[in-house]
Coordinates of C-alpha atoms in Angstrom, one line a residue:
M86 CA -90.3 79.6 12.7
A87 CA -86.7 80.7 12.8
R88 CA -83.8 78.3 13.3
I89 CA -80.1 78.8 13.9
R90 CA -78.0 75.7 14.2
P91 CA -74.2 76.3 14.4
A92 CA -73.3 72.6 15.1
R93 CA -69.7 71.3 14.9
R94 CA -68.6 67.9 13.9
G95 CA -68.1 65.7 16.9
R96 CA -70.3 67.9 19.2
A97 CA -73.9 67.6 20.2
P98 CA -75.9 69.9 17.9
V99 CA -76.6 73.4 19.2
S100 CA -79.9 75.0 18.2
R101 CA -82.2 77.9 18.9
T102 CA -85.8 77.7 17.7
V103 CA -88.2 80.6 18.3
S104 CA -91.4 81.9 16.7
T105 CA -91.8 85.6 16.1
D106 CA -94.4 88.0 14.9
A107 CA -94.1 90.4 11.9
Q108 CA -92.2 92.9 14.0
G109 CA -89.7 90.4 15.2
H110 CA -91.0 90.1 18.7
T111 CA -90.9 86.7 20.4
T112 CA -94.3 85.1 20.5
G113 CA -93.7 81.4 21.2
W114 CA -91.7 78.8 23.0
A115 CA -88.0 78.7 22.6
T116 CA -85.0 76.4 23.1
T117 CA -81.5 77.5 23.4
G118 CA -78.8 74.9 22.7
L119 CA -75.6 75.3 24.7
G120 CA -73.3 72.5 23.6
T121 CA -72.3 69.5 25.6
G122 CA -68.7 68.8 24.7
V123 CA -67.1 66.3 22.4
V124 CA -68.6 62.8 22.1
D125 CA -67.1 59.8 20.3
R126 CA -70.3 58.7 18.6
P127 CA -73.0 61.3 18.3
D128 CA -76.6 59.9 18.2
P129 CA -78.4 62.5 16.3
T130 CA -81.9 61.0 16.4
A131 CA -82.2 60.3 20.1
A132 CA -82.6 62.8 23.0
A133 CA -83.7 63.1 26.6
F134 CA -86.2 65.6 28.1
F135 CA -86.1 66.4 31.8
D136 CA -88.7 68.3 33.7
I137 CA -86.9 70.6 36.2
D138 CA -89.0 71.0 39.4
N139 CA -88.7 67.9 41.6
T140 CA -87.2 66.0 38.7
M141 CA -83.9 67.6 38.1
M142 CA -84.0 69.8 41.2
Q143 CA -85.6 69.5 44.7
G144 CA -88.4 71.9 44.8
A145 CA -89.3 74.6 42.2
S146 CA -86.7 76.6 40.4
I147 CA -88.8 79.8 40.5
Y148 CA -89.3 79.4 44.2
W149 CA -85.6 79.3 44.8
F150 CA -85.2 82.3 42.4
A151 CA -87.7 84.2 44.6
R152 CA -85.8 83.2 47.7
G153 CA -82.6 84.6 46.2
L154 CA -84.4 87.8 45.3
A155 CA -85.7 88.1 48.9
A156 CA -82.1 87.6 50.2
R157 CA -81.2 90.6 48.0
R158 CA -84.0 92.6 49.4
Y159 CA -86.0 92.9 46.2
F160 CA -88.9 92.0 48.4
T161 CA -89.6 91.0 52.0
T162 CA -89.9 87.6 53.7
G163 CA -93.6 88.4 54.1
D164 CA -93.9 88.6 50.3
L165 CA -92.1 85.3 50.1
A166 CA -94.4 83.7 52.6
R167 CA -97.4 84.8 50.5
F168 CA -95.7 83.5 47.4
A169 CA -95.3 80.1 49.0
W170 CA -98.9 80.0 50.2
Q171 CA -100.2 80.9 46.7
Q172 CA -98.1 78.0 45.3
M173 CA -99.7 75.5 47.6
R174 CA -103.2 76.9 47.0
F175 CA -103.0 76.8 43.3
R176 CA -101.2 73.5 43.2
V177 CA -104.4 72.0 44.6
L178 CA -106.6 74.1 42.2
A179 CA -104.5 73.0 39.2
R180 CA -105.0 69.4 40.0
E181 CA -108.7 69.8 40.4
H182 CA -109.1 71.9 37.3
A183 CA -106.1 70.7 35.3
G184 CA -107.6 71.8 32.0
D185 CA -108.3 75.4 33.0
M186 CA -105.2 77.4 32.9
S187 CA -106.8 80.7 31.9
Q188 CA -106.3 82.3 35.3
A189 CA -102.7 81.3 35.4
R190 CA -102.1 82.6 31.9
E191 CA -103.6 86.0 32.7
A192 CA -101.4 86.5 35.8
A193 CA -98.4 84.5 34.7
L194 CA -95.5 86.9 34.2
A195 CA -96.9 90.2 35.3
F196 CA -94.2 90.5 38.0
V197 CA -91.4 90.8 35.5
E198 CA -92.9 93.8 33.6
G199 CA -90.2 96.3 33.0
W200 CA -87.3 94.0 34.1
R201 CA -84.3 93.8 31.7
V202 CA -83.7 90.3 30.3
D203 CA -80.0 90.5 31.1
D204 CA -80.7 91.4 34.7
I205 CA -82.9 88.3 35.1
E206 CA -80.2 86.1 33.6
R207 CA -77.5 87.7 35.8
L208 CA -79.5 87.2 39.0
T209 CA -80.4 83.6 38.0
E210 CA -76.7 82.8 37.5
E211 CA -76.0 84.1 41.0
I212 CA -79.0 82.4 42.6
F213 CA -78.3 79.1 40.9
D214 CA -74.9 78.9 42.5
E215 CA -76.2 79.9 45.9
L216 CA -79.5 78.0 46.2
M217 CA -80.2 75.8 43.2
A218 CA -77.0 73.9 42.7
P219 CA -77.1 72.2 46.1
R220 CA -80.6 71.0 45.3
I221 CA -79.9 69.2 42.1
W222 CA -80.7 65.6 42.5
A223 CA -77.4 63.6 42.0
G224 CA -79.4 60.7 40.5
S225 CA -81.1 62.8 37.9
R226 CA -77.9 64.5 37.0
A227 CA -76.3 61.0 36.5
L228 CA -79.2 60.0 34.2
A229 CA -78.7 63.1 32.1
A230 CA -74.9 62.4 32.0
A231 CA -75.6 58.9 30.7
H232 CA -77.6 60.3 27.8
L233 CA -74.8 62.8 27.0
T234 CA -72.2 60.1 27.2
A235 CA -74.3 58.1 24.7
G236 CA -74.0 61.0 22.3
Q237 CA -77.6 62.1 22.8
R238 CA -78.8 65.7 23.4
V239 CA -80.5 66.6 26.7
W240 CA -83.1 69.3 27.1
L241 CA -84.8 70.7 30.2
V242 CA -88.6 71.2 29.7
S243 CA -90.2 73.4 32.3
A244 CA -93.1 75.8 33.0
A245 CA -90.5 78.1 34.5
P246 CA -89.4 81.1 32.3
V247 CA -87.1 79.9 29.6
E248 CA -84.3 82.2 30.8
I249 CA -84.2 80.3 34.1
G250 CA -84.2 77.0 32.3
R251 CA -81.4 78.2 30.0
V252 CA -79.1 79.1 33.0
I253 CA -79.7 75.8 34.7
A254 CA -79.0 73.9 31.5
R255 CA -75.8 75.8 30.9
R256 CA -74.7 75.2 34.5
L257 CA -75.3 71.5 34.2
G258 CA -73.7 71.2 30.7
L259 CA -76.9 70.2 29.0
T260 CA -78.0 71.0 25.5
G261 CA -80.7 73.6 26.2
A262 CA -84.0 74.4 27.7
I263 CA -87.7 74.7 26.7
G264 CA -89.7 76.9 28.9
T265 CA -92.5 79.5 29.2
V266 CA -91.6 82.4 27.0
A267 CA -92.3 86.0 28.1
E268 CA -92.9 88.7 25.5
I269 CA -89.8 90.9 25.2
R270 CA -89.5 94.4 23.6
D271 CA -86.4 96.5 23.5
G272 CA -84.6 94.1 25.9
A273 CA -87.3 94.3 28.6
Y274 CA -90.3 92.1 29.6
T275 CA -93.7 93.4 28.8
G276 CA -95.3 91.4 31.6
R277 CA -97.3 89.3 29.1
L278 CA -96.8 85.7 27.8
A279 CA -95.8 85.0 24.3
G280 CA -97.8 81.9 23.5
E281 CA -99.0 79.4 26.1
L282 CA -97.7 78.3 29.5
M283 CA -95.3 75.4 29.1
H284 CA -97.5 73.1 31.1
G285 CA -99.2 69.8 30.5
P286 CA -100.0 69.1 26.8
A287 CA -98.0 72.2 25.8
K288 CA -94.8 70.4 26.8
A289 CA -95.7 67.4 24.6
E290 CA -96.4 69.8 21.7
A291 CA -93.1 71.6 22.2
V292 CA -91.1 68.4 22.3
G293 CA -92.9 67.3 19.1
Q294 CA -92.0 70.6 17.4
L295 CA -88.4 70.4 18.5
A296 CA -88.1 66.8 17.3
S297 CA -89.4 67.9 13.9
V298 CA -86.9 70.7 13.7
E299 CA -83.9 68.7 14.9
G300 CA -84.6 65.4 13.1
L301 CA -85.3 63.4 16.3
D302 CA -87.1 60.1 16.3
L303 CA -89.4 60.4 19.3
S304 CA -89.7 56.6 19.6
R305 CA -86.0 56.7 20.5
C306 CA -86.3 59.6 22.9
T307 CA -86.7 59.5 26.7
A308 CA -88.6 61.8 29.0
Y309 CA -88.4 62.2 32.8
S310 CA -90.9 63.9 35.2
D311 CA -92.2 63.8 38.7
S312 CA -95.8 64.9 37.9
A313 CA -98.9 63.4 36.5
N314 CA -99.4 66.7 34.7
D315 CA -96.5 65.6 32.4
I316 CA -98.1 62.4 31.3
P317 CA -98.7 63.9 27.8
M318 CA -95.0 64.5 27.4
L319 CA -94.1 61.1 28.8
S320 CA -96.5 59.5 26.4
A321 CA -95.0 61.3 23.4
V322 CA -91.7 59.5 23.6
G323 CA -90.6 55.9 23.3
H324 CA -89.2 55.7 26.8
A325 CA -90.7 57.3 29.8
A326 CA -89.5 57.4 33.4
A327 CA -91.1 58.8 36.6
V328 CA -88.6 60.5 38.9
N329 CA -89.6 61.3 42.5
P330 CA -93.2 60.8 41.3
D331 CA -96.4 62.0 42.9
S332 CA -98.9 59.4 43.7
A333 CA -100.9 59.7 40.5
L334 CA -97.8 59.5 38.3
R335 CA -96.4 56.5 40.3
A336 CA -99.7 54.7 39.7
E337 CA -99.6 55.5 36.0
A338 CA -96.0 54.4 35.7
R339 CA -96.8 51.1 37.2
T340 CA -99.8 50.6 34.9
R341 CA -97.7 51.4 31.8
G342 CA -94.5 49.7 32.9
W343 CA -92.5 52.9 32.9
E344 CA -89.3 53.1 34.9
I345 CA -89.5 54.7 38.4
H346 CA -86.6 56.4 40.0
D347 CA -87.0 57.9 43.5
F348 CA -83.9 59.8 44.8
R349 CA -85.6 61.1 47.9
T350 CA -84.6 59.9 51.3
G351 CA -86.0 60.4 54.7
R352 CA -88.9 62.9 54.3
R353 CA -91.2 62.2 51.4
A354 CA -92.4 64.5 48.8
A355 CA -95.4 65.7 50.9
R356 CA -93.0 67.1 53.4
I357 CA -91.1 69.3 50.8
A358 CA -94.3 70.6 49.2
I359 CA -93.8 74.3 50.0
P360 CA -91.0 74.8 47.4
S361 CA -92.7 72.2 45.1
T362 CA -95.4 73.3 42.6
V363 CA -96.9 73.0 39.1
A364 CA -97.0 75.8 36.6
A365 CA -100.3 77.4 37.8
G366 CA -99.1 77.7 41.4
L367 CA -95.7 79.0 40.4
L368 CA -97.0 81.7 38.1
I369 CA -100.1 82.8 40.0
G370 CA -98.1 82.9 43.2
A371 CA -95.5 85.0 41.6
V372 CA -98.0 87.8 41.1
T373 CA -98.6 88.3 44.8
A374 CA -94.9 88.6 45.7
G375 CA -93.9 89.8 42.3
R376 CA -95.8 93.0 42.3
A377 CA -93.8 93.9 45.4
V378 CA -90.6 92.9 43.6
H379 CA -91.5 95.1 40.7
R380 CA -92.2 98.1 43.0
R381 CA -88.8 97.7 44.8
W382 CA -87.0 97.1 41.5
R383 CA -88.5 100.3 40.0
G384 CA -87.4 102.2 43.2
R385 CA -83.7 101.3 42.7

């Protein structure tokens, strides 16, 4: 486990934590600290962890990323429609077979095989400004800002590729991101995962590892999510909150006395389900459209 922590006095600590194999290739989850500006009284043992999809942002970040790629003609609207259909289909399957992620893991990041990491990050920067920024929940951003003002660090924790989470965190002025890590060699993706999907219990494990490395007291930390799939992460901290919760998480939150924040107005979550998904749907669905992306990318 390698760690770099170039923190400055008066600033929220900045960190990068990765696991690597003997050849130095990335093999595990990662976080990238980005700095959050000067605070009067840093609170080094407390932090907040936010899920991204439907918690920090309306819909799924990787869906909006796919929309942005379609607009740039990396693939067709037909590919995008199949992508959305696969998301809905595997959302249901993931709920019915929550413990079986093998199919999702096998297919997860095949569509990025051969893509350069810097190209993905550049495109994510552009697509965030165009499609993601308008869909950030103002209420969730305010919650994150309150933690930052209190001198606490704030991380995003998502099944989305860590590169996407890192861009979103940087744009929002947060500390960093924990996400699904793709294997990288010579600056390009191999199309395979390094470690497990950042989903369900894996999020709780990653948060626990980060707390150990950064000296956090989990009993003083807070976690936010919209999905019952994140109950392990929510249970791992001292303070949990359901944000725009699905029905299962809402029921669990009421039973446990967790805070509930619902920033949706008008149409409810069921009516925005197409861009909303859990890790299995996101990653399996990406294969259908992503292979077309890959073909078009190679042809450029």
